[in-house]
mmCIF file of C-alpha atoms in Angstrom:
data_model
loop_
_atom_site.group_PDB
_atom_site.id
_atom_site.type_symbol
_atom_site.label_atom_id
_atom_site.label_comp_id
_atom_site.label_asym_id
_atom_site.label_seq_id
_atom_site.Cartn_x
_atom_site.Cartn_y
_atom_site.Cartn_z
ATOM 1 C CA UNK A 101 14.538 117.841 60.345
ATOM 2 C CA UNK A 102 12.105 115.689 58.400
ATOM 3 C CA UNK A 103 13.170 114.786 54.916
ATOM 4 C CA UNK A 104 15.377 112.534 52.840
ATOM 5 C CA UNK A 105 18.942 111.999 54.036
ATOM 6 C CA UNK A 106 21.637 110.752 51.681
ATOM 7 C CA UNK A 107 25.105 109.665 52.714
ATOM 8 C CA UNK A 108 27.845 110.174 51.790
ATOM 9 C CA UNK A 109 27.735 113.551 50.035
ATOM 10 C CA UNK A 110 30.946 112.862 48.104
ATOM 11 C CA UNK A 111 32.775 109.646 47.272
ATOM 12 C CA UNK A 112 35.721 108.627 45.117
ATOM 13 C CA UNK A 113 35.981 104.957 44.155
ATOM 14 C CA UNK A 114 38.462 102.954 42.185
ATOM 15 C CA UNK A 115 37.237 100.888 39.277
ATOM 16 C CA UNK A 116 36.007 97.534 40.544
ATOM 17 C CA UNK A 117 35.328 98.635 44.101
ATOM 18 C CA UNK A 118 31.924 98.215 45.644
ATOM 19 C CA UNK A 119 29.977 100.599 47.809
ATOM 20 C CA UNK A 120 26.526 101.411 49.097
ATOM 21 C CA UNK A 121 24.854 104.791 48.839
ATOM 22 C CA UNK A 122 22.535 105.279 51.770
ATOM 23 C CA UNK A 123 19.099 106.872 51.646
ATOM 24 C CA UNK A 124 16.781 107.299 54.622
ATOM 25 C CA UNK A 125 13.490 109.144 55.040
ATOM 26 C CA UNK A 126 11.495 109.847 58.174
ATOM 27 C CA UNK A 127 8.195 110.840 56.572
ATOM 28 C CA UNK A 128 6.736 107.313 56.411
ATOM 29 C CA UNK A 129 6.620 107.505 52.615
ATOM 30 C CA UNK A 130 5.841 104.241 50.883
ATOM 31 C CA UNK A 131 7.465 105.195 47.592
ATOM 32 C CA UNK A 132 11.221 105.703 47.200
ATOM 33 C CA UNK A 133 13.443 105.954 44.164
ATOM 34 C CA UNK A 134 17.007 106.486 42.955
ATOM 35 C CA UNK A 135 18.062 108.724 40.072
ATOM 36 C CA UNK A 136 21.367 109.557 38.477
ATOM 37 C CA UNK A 137 22.088 112.938 36.930
ATOM 38 C CA UNK A 138 24.595 113.365 34.152
ATOM 39 C CA UNK A 139 25.332 116.563 32.222
ATOM 40 C CA UNK A 140 22.769 117.177 29.497
ATOM 41 C CA UNK A 141 20.738 114.088 30.440
ATOM 42 C CA UNK A 142 18.419 115.288 33.175
ATOM 43 C CA UNK A 143 17.603 112.805 35.929
ATOM 44 C CA UNK A 144 17.254 109.185 34.928
ATOM 45 C CA UNK A 145 15.516 106.591 37.072
ATOM 46 C CA UNK A 146 17.669 103.701 38.303
ATOM 47 C CA UNK A 147 15.406 101.740 40.658
ATOM 48 C CA UNK A 148 12.304 102.421 42.669
ATOM 49 C CA UNK A 149 10.208 100.862 45.416
ATOM 50 C CA UNK A 150 6.519 101.182 46.197
ATOM 51 C CA UNK A 151 6.878 99.696 49.649
ATOM 52 C CA UNK A 152 8.974 97.501 51.915
ATOM 53 C CA UNK A 153 9.949 94.293 50.142
ATOM 54 C CA UNK A 154 9.012 95.580 46.678
ATOM 55 C CA UNK A 155 11.503 96.988 44.165
ATOM 56 C CA UNK A 156 11.493 97.509 40.432
ATOM 57 C CA UNK A 157 13.878 98.620 37.721
ATOM 58 C CA UNK A 158 13.896 102.004 36.103
ATOM 59 C CA UNK A 159 15.460 103.275 32.904
ATOM 60 C CA UNK A 160 19.135 102.624 33.764
ATOM 61 C CA UNK A 161 19.336 99.736 36.288
ATOM 62 C CA UNK A 162 22.450 97.933 35.034
ATOM 63 C CA UNK A 163 25.290 97.859 37.546
ATOM 64 C CA UNK A 164 23.076 98.747 40.494
ATOM 65 C CA UNK A 165 21.216 96.716 43.105
ATOM 66 C CA UNK A 166 18.620 97.811 45.632
ATOM 67 C CA UNK A 167 16.649 96.325 48.469
ATOM 68 C CA UNK A 168 13.888 97.688 50.708
ATOM 69 C CA UNK A 169 13.751 95.883 54.028
ATOM 70 C CA UNK A 170 12.175 98.814 55.898
ATOM 71 C CA UNK A 171 9.932 101.729 54.945
ATOM 72 C CA UNK A 172 12.619 104.196 56.003
ATOM 73 C CA UNK A 173 15.685 102.947 54.110
ATOM 74 C CA UNK A 174 16.435 102.372 50.442
ATOM 75 C CA UNK A 175 20.173 101.729 49.861
ATOM 76 C CA UNK A 176 21.717 101.654 46.383
ATOM 77 C CA UNK A 177 24.571 99.216 45.863
ATOM 78 C CA UNK A 178 27.283 99.404 43.244
ATOM 79 C CA UNK A 179 28.785 95.908 43.060
ATOM 80 C CA UNK A 180 31.759 96.694 40.817
ATOM 81 C CA UNK A 181 32.133 100.388 40.108
ATOM 82 C CA UNK A 182 32.900 101.552 36.572
ATOM 83 C CA UNK A 183 33.930 105.022 35.328
ATOM 84 C CA UNK A 184 30.566 105.207 33.536
ATOM 85 C CA UNK A 185 28.927 105.318 36.968
ATOM 86 C CA UNK A 186 30.543 108.650 37.736
ATOM 87 C CA UNK A 187 27.500 110.806 38.365
ATOM 88 C CA UNK A 188 25.401 112.643 40.905
ATOM 89 C CA UNK A 189 22.894 110.364 42.582
ATOM 90 C CA UNK A 190 19.601 111.518 44.029
ATOM 91 C CA UNK A 191 17.219 109.635 46.258
ATOM 92 C CA UNK A 192 13.576 110.704 46.404
ATOM 93 C CA UNK A 193 10.523 109.652 48.372
ATOM 94 C CA UNK A 194 6.873 110.371 47.738
ATOM 95 C CA UNK A 195 3.427 110.270 49.186
ATOM 96 C CA UNK A 196 0.070 111.879 48.547
ATOM 97 C CA UNK A 197 -0.311 115.449 49.711
ATOM 98 C CA UNK A 198 -2.521 118.416 48.857
ATOM 99 C CA UNK A 199 -0.714 118.881 45.557
ATOM 100 C CA UNK A 200 -1.038 115.292 44.469
ATOM 101 C CA UNK A 201 1.919 113.009 44.915
ATOM 102 C CA UNK A 202 4.678 115.231 46.313
ATOM 103 C CA UNK A 203 8.249 114.117 45.827
ATOM 104 C CA UNK A 204 10.998 114.990 48.304
ATOM 105 C CA UNK A 205 14.605 114.775 47.140
ATOM 106 C CA UNK A 206 17.755 114.205 49.103
ATOM 107 C CA UNK A 207 20.691 116.551 48.664
ATOM 108 C CA UNK A 208 22.556 114.157 46.383
ATOM 109 C CA UNK A 209 25.743 112.084 46.390
ATOM 110 C CA UNK A 210 28.513 113.043 44.005
ATOM 111 C CA UNK A 211 30.343 109.865 42.990
ATOM 112 C CA UNK A 212 33.567 109.732 41.017
ATOM 113 C CA UNK A 213 34.954 106.423 39.773
ATOM 114 C CA UNK A 214 38.589 106.527 38.693
ATOM 115 C CA UNK B 240 10.102 108.478 22.245
ATOM 116 C CA UNK B 241 10.873 110.962 24.949
ATOM 117 C CA UNK B 242 8.163 111.385 27.526
ATOM 118 C CA UNK B 243 9.241 114.913 28.457
ATOM 119 C CA UNK B 244 10.835 117.312 25.980
ATOM 120 C CA UNK B 245 12.476 120.569 26.922
ATOM 121 C CA UNK B 246 13.677 122.179 23.710
ATOM 122 C CA UNK B 247 15.598 125.108 25.201
ATOM 123 C CA UNK B 248 19.014 124.018 26.523
ATOM 124 C CA UNK B 249 19.719 127.579 27.661
ATOM 125 C CA UNK B 250 17.809 130.821 28.099
ATOM 126 C CA UNK B 251 18.730 134.378 29.009
ATOM 127 C CA UNK B 252 16.368 136.890 30.547
ATOM 128 C CA UNK B 253 16.776 140.434 31.786
ATOM 129 C CA UNK B 254 16.171 141.027 35.469
ATOM 130 C CA UNK B 255 12.536 142.023 36.223
ATOM 131 C CA UNK B 256 11.329 140.590 32.911
ATOM 132 C CA UNK B 257 9.078 137.524 32.543
ATOM 133 C CA UNK B 258 10.357 134.320 30.952
ATOM 134 C CA UNK B 259 8.684 131.161 29.672
ATOM 135 C CA UNK B 260 10.389 127.775 29.807
ATOM 136 C CA UNK B 261 8.907 125.238 27.422
ATOM 137 C CA UNK B 262 7.893 121.672 28.222
ATOM 138 C CA UNK B 263 5.956 119.195 26.135
ATOM 139 C CA UNK B 264 4.972 115.744 27.296
ATOM 140 C CA UNK B 265 3.803 112.487 25.815
ATOM 141 C CA UNK B 266 1.389 110.132 27.517
ATOM 142 C CA UNK B 267 -1.729 108.169 26.669
ATOM 143 C CA UNK B 268 -2.798 107.892 30.300
ATOM 144 C CA UNK B 269 -5.670 110.266 31.174
ATOM 145 C CA UNK B 270 -4.367 110.619 34.742
ATOM 146 C CA UNK B 271 -0.974 112.249 35.143
ATOM 147 C CA UNK B 272 0.828 114.978 37.013
ATOM 148 C CA UNK B 273 3.294 117.559 35.805
ATOM 149 C CA UNK B 274 6.018 119.084 37.954
ATOM 150 C CA UNK B 275 8.653 121.760 37.651
ATOM 151 C CA UNK B 276 11.848 121.696 39.711
ATOM 152 C CA UNK B 277 14.634 124.215 40.102
ATOM 153 C CA UNK B 278 18.233 123.134 40.590
ATOM 154 C CA UNK B 279 20.582 125.961 41.613
ATOM 155 C CA UNK B 280 24.335 125.632 41.399
ATOM 156 C CA UNK B 281 24.353 124.169 44.914
ATOM 157 C CA UNK B 282 22.706 121.067 43.447
ATOM 158 C CA UNK B 283 19.533 120.500 45.429
ATOM 159 C CA UNK B 284 16.223 119.826 43.700
ATOM 160 C CA UNK B 285 13.635 122.424 44.661
ATOM 161 C CA UNK B 286 9.962 121.799 43.907
ATOM 162 C CA UNK B 287 8.290 124.776 42.234
ATOM 163 C CA UNK B 288 4.838 123.899 40.970
ATOM 164 C CA UNK B 289 2.476 121.034 40.181
ATOM 165 C CA UNK B 290 -0.372 120.579 37.693
ATOM 166 C CA UNK B 291 -2.701 117.601 37.709
ATOM 167 C CA UNK B 292 -4.214 116.401 34.453
ATOM 168 C CA UNK B 293 -7.745 116.935 35.751
ATOM 169 C CA UNK B 294 -7.073 120.391 37.177
ATOM 170 C CA UNK B 295 -9.261 122.921 35.402
ATOM 171 C CA UNK B 296 -7.177 125.965 36.213
ATOM 172 C CA UNK B 297 -3.525 126.664 35.602
ATOM 173 C CA UNK B 298 -1.409 126.235 38.718
ATOM 174 C CA UNK B 299 0.230 129.267 40.292
ATOM 175 C CA UNK B 300 2.742 129.579 43.136
ATOM 176 C CA UNK B 301 3.914 133.111 43.788
ATOM 177 C CA UNK B 302 5.956 134.265 40.772
ATOM 178 C CA UNK B 303 5.616 130.863 39.114
ATOM 179 C CA UNK B 304 2.716 129.832 36.948
ATOM 180 C CA UNK B 305 2.188 126.835 34.746
ATOM 181 C CA UNK B 306 0.649 127.403 31.328
ATOM 182 C CA UNK B 307 -1.149 124.072 30.894
ATOM 183 C CA UNK B 308 -2.417 123.376 27.387
ATOM 184 C CA UNK B 309 -3.778 119.848 27.560
ATOM 185 C CA UNK B 310 -4.687 119.427 23.893
ATOM 186 C CA UNK B 311 -1.198 120.498 22.861
ATOM 187 C CA UNK B 312 0.382 118.449 25.662
ATOM 188 C CA UNK B 313 2.398 121.372 26.871
ATOM 189 C CA UNK B 314 3.141 122.555 30.396
ATOM 190 C CA UNK B 315 5.247 125.675 30.147
ATOM 191 C CA UNK B 316 6.641 127.376 33.246
ATOM 192 C CA UNK B 317 6.265 131.132 33.408
ATOM 193 C CA UNK B 318 8.454 133.063 35.820
ATOM 194 C CA UNK B 319 7.353 136.645 36.314
ATOM 195 C CA UNK B 320 9.626 139.495 37.416
ATOM 196 C CA UNK B 321 12.856 137.476 37.112
ATOM 197 C CA UNK B 322 15.446 137.850 39.842
ATOM 198 C CA UNK B 323 19.162 137.113 39.808
ATOM 199 C CA UNK B 324 18.477 134.230 42.178
ATOM 200 C CA UNK B 325 16.341 132.565 39.507
ATOM 201 C CA UNK B 326 19.505 131.636 37.590
ATOM 202 C CA UNK B 327 19.490 127.827 37.715
ATOM 203 C CA UNK B 328 18.641 124.637 35.855
ATOM 204 C CA UNK B 329 14.913 124.000 35.510
ATOM 205 C CA UNK B 330 13.469 120.543 35.009
ATOM 206 C CA UNK B 331 10.024 119.531 33.857
ATOM 207 C CA UNK B 332 8.837 116.111 35.052
ATOM 208 C CA UNK B 333 5.770 113.911 34.716
ATOM 209 C CA UNK B 334 4.147 111.174 36.761
ATOM 210 C CA UNK B 335 1.839 108.858 34.787
ATOM 211 C CA UNK B 336 -1.152 106.991 36.141
ATOM 212 C CA UNK B 337 -3.379 107.439 39.170
ATOM 213 C CA UNK B 338 -1.036 105.968 41.744
ATOM 214 C CA UNK B 339 2.354 106.769 43.197
ATOM 215 C CA UNK B 340 4.524 106.235 40.137
ATOM 216 C CA UNK B 341 8.047 107.296 39.144
ATOM 217 C CA UNK B 342 8.800 110.775 37.902
ATOM 218 C CA UNK B 343 10.213 111.037 34.395
ATOM 219 C CA UNK B 344 12.348 114.106 33.775
ATOM 220 C CA UNK B 345 13.210 116.244 30.809
ATOM 221 C CA UNK B 346 16.816 117.191 30.102
ATOM 222 C CA UNK B 347 16.414 120.627 31.589
ATOM 223 C CA UNK B 348 16.802 124.278 30.655
ATOM 224 C CA UNK B 349 19.546 126.463 32.072
ATOM 225 C CA UNK B 350 18.186 129.927 32.821
ATOM 226 C CA UNK B 351 20.533 132.856 33.252
ATOM 227 C CA UNK B 352 19.160 136.120 34.599
ATOM 228 C CA UNK B 353 21.117 139.199 33.524
ATOM 229 C CA UNK B 354 21.265 142.370 35.616
#
């Protein structure tokens, strides 16, 4: 099925460990982004990319790295996990459609750092 | 300053009644888009409705309509004939500028539909 695929769906990390959250889309969308969702805070933008080779920081980029080597993939790396990074992470991609720029979200990754 | 403000942390509505979820936004860009998403307890983000800043008419999608008041910078979501399945978190979001730009979200409103 076309859409945005995030893996894993759940992950538990120990403080200081590193990991990569995967995000892939098969809709040939140029724009991709990562958000984190915390209770009472809505979704906050971490990083985004307007095309392969181009990334930029969002509202809460500290502690996270991204790269965009292909149109399809936009992985999010946590270099040294901290309990403050416990959150639900969403990847989204976007392109122009009949309703303007439509955004498609992945199903989310629930990350717990202990 | 917050770009998107949702002032109702929680709302209750009786089944079959209509409910309005408030959203105000802040931008100086003449080109922008406004979105509403639903997030049920299962966690996925479900797109509901979109309003472009140059759209002359209020957007409607089935039981959802967007009450767009440009001068007041408000984009309230109206759900008609509420159903139990409408119980969820609802997020208002905005994209600024003419291109493909990031969405900025409000903090959300939790709607509970009562039988």
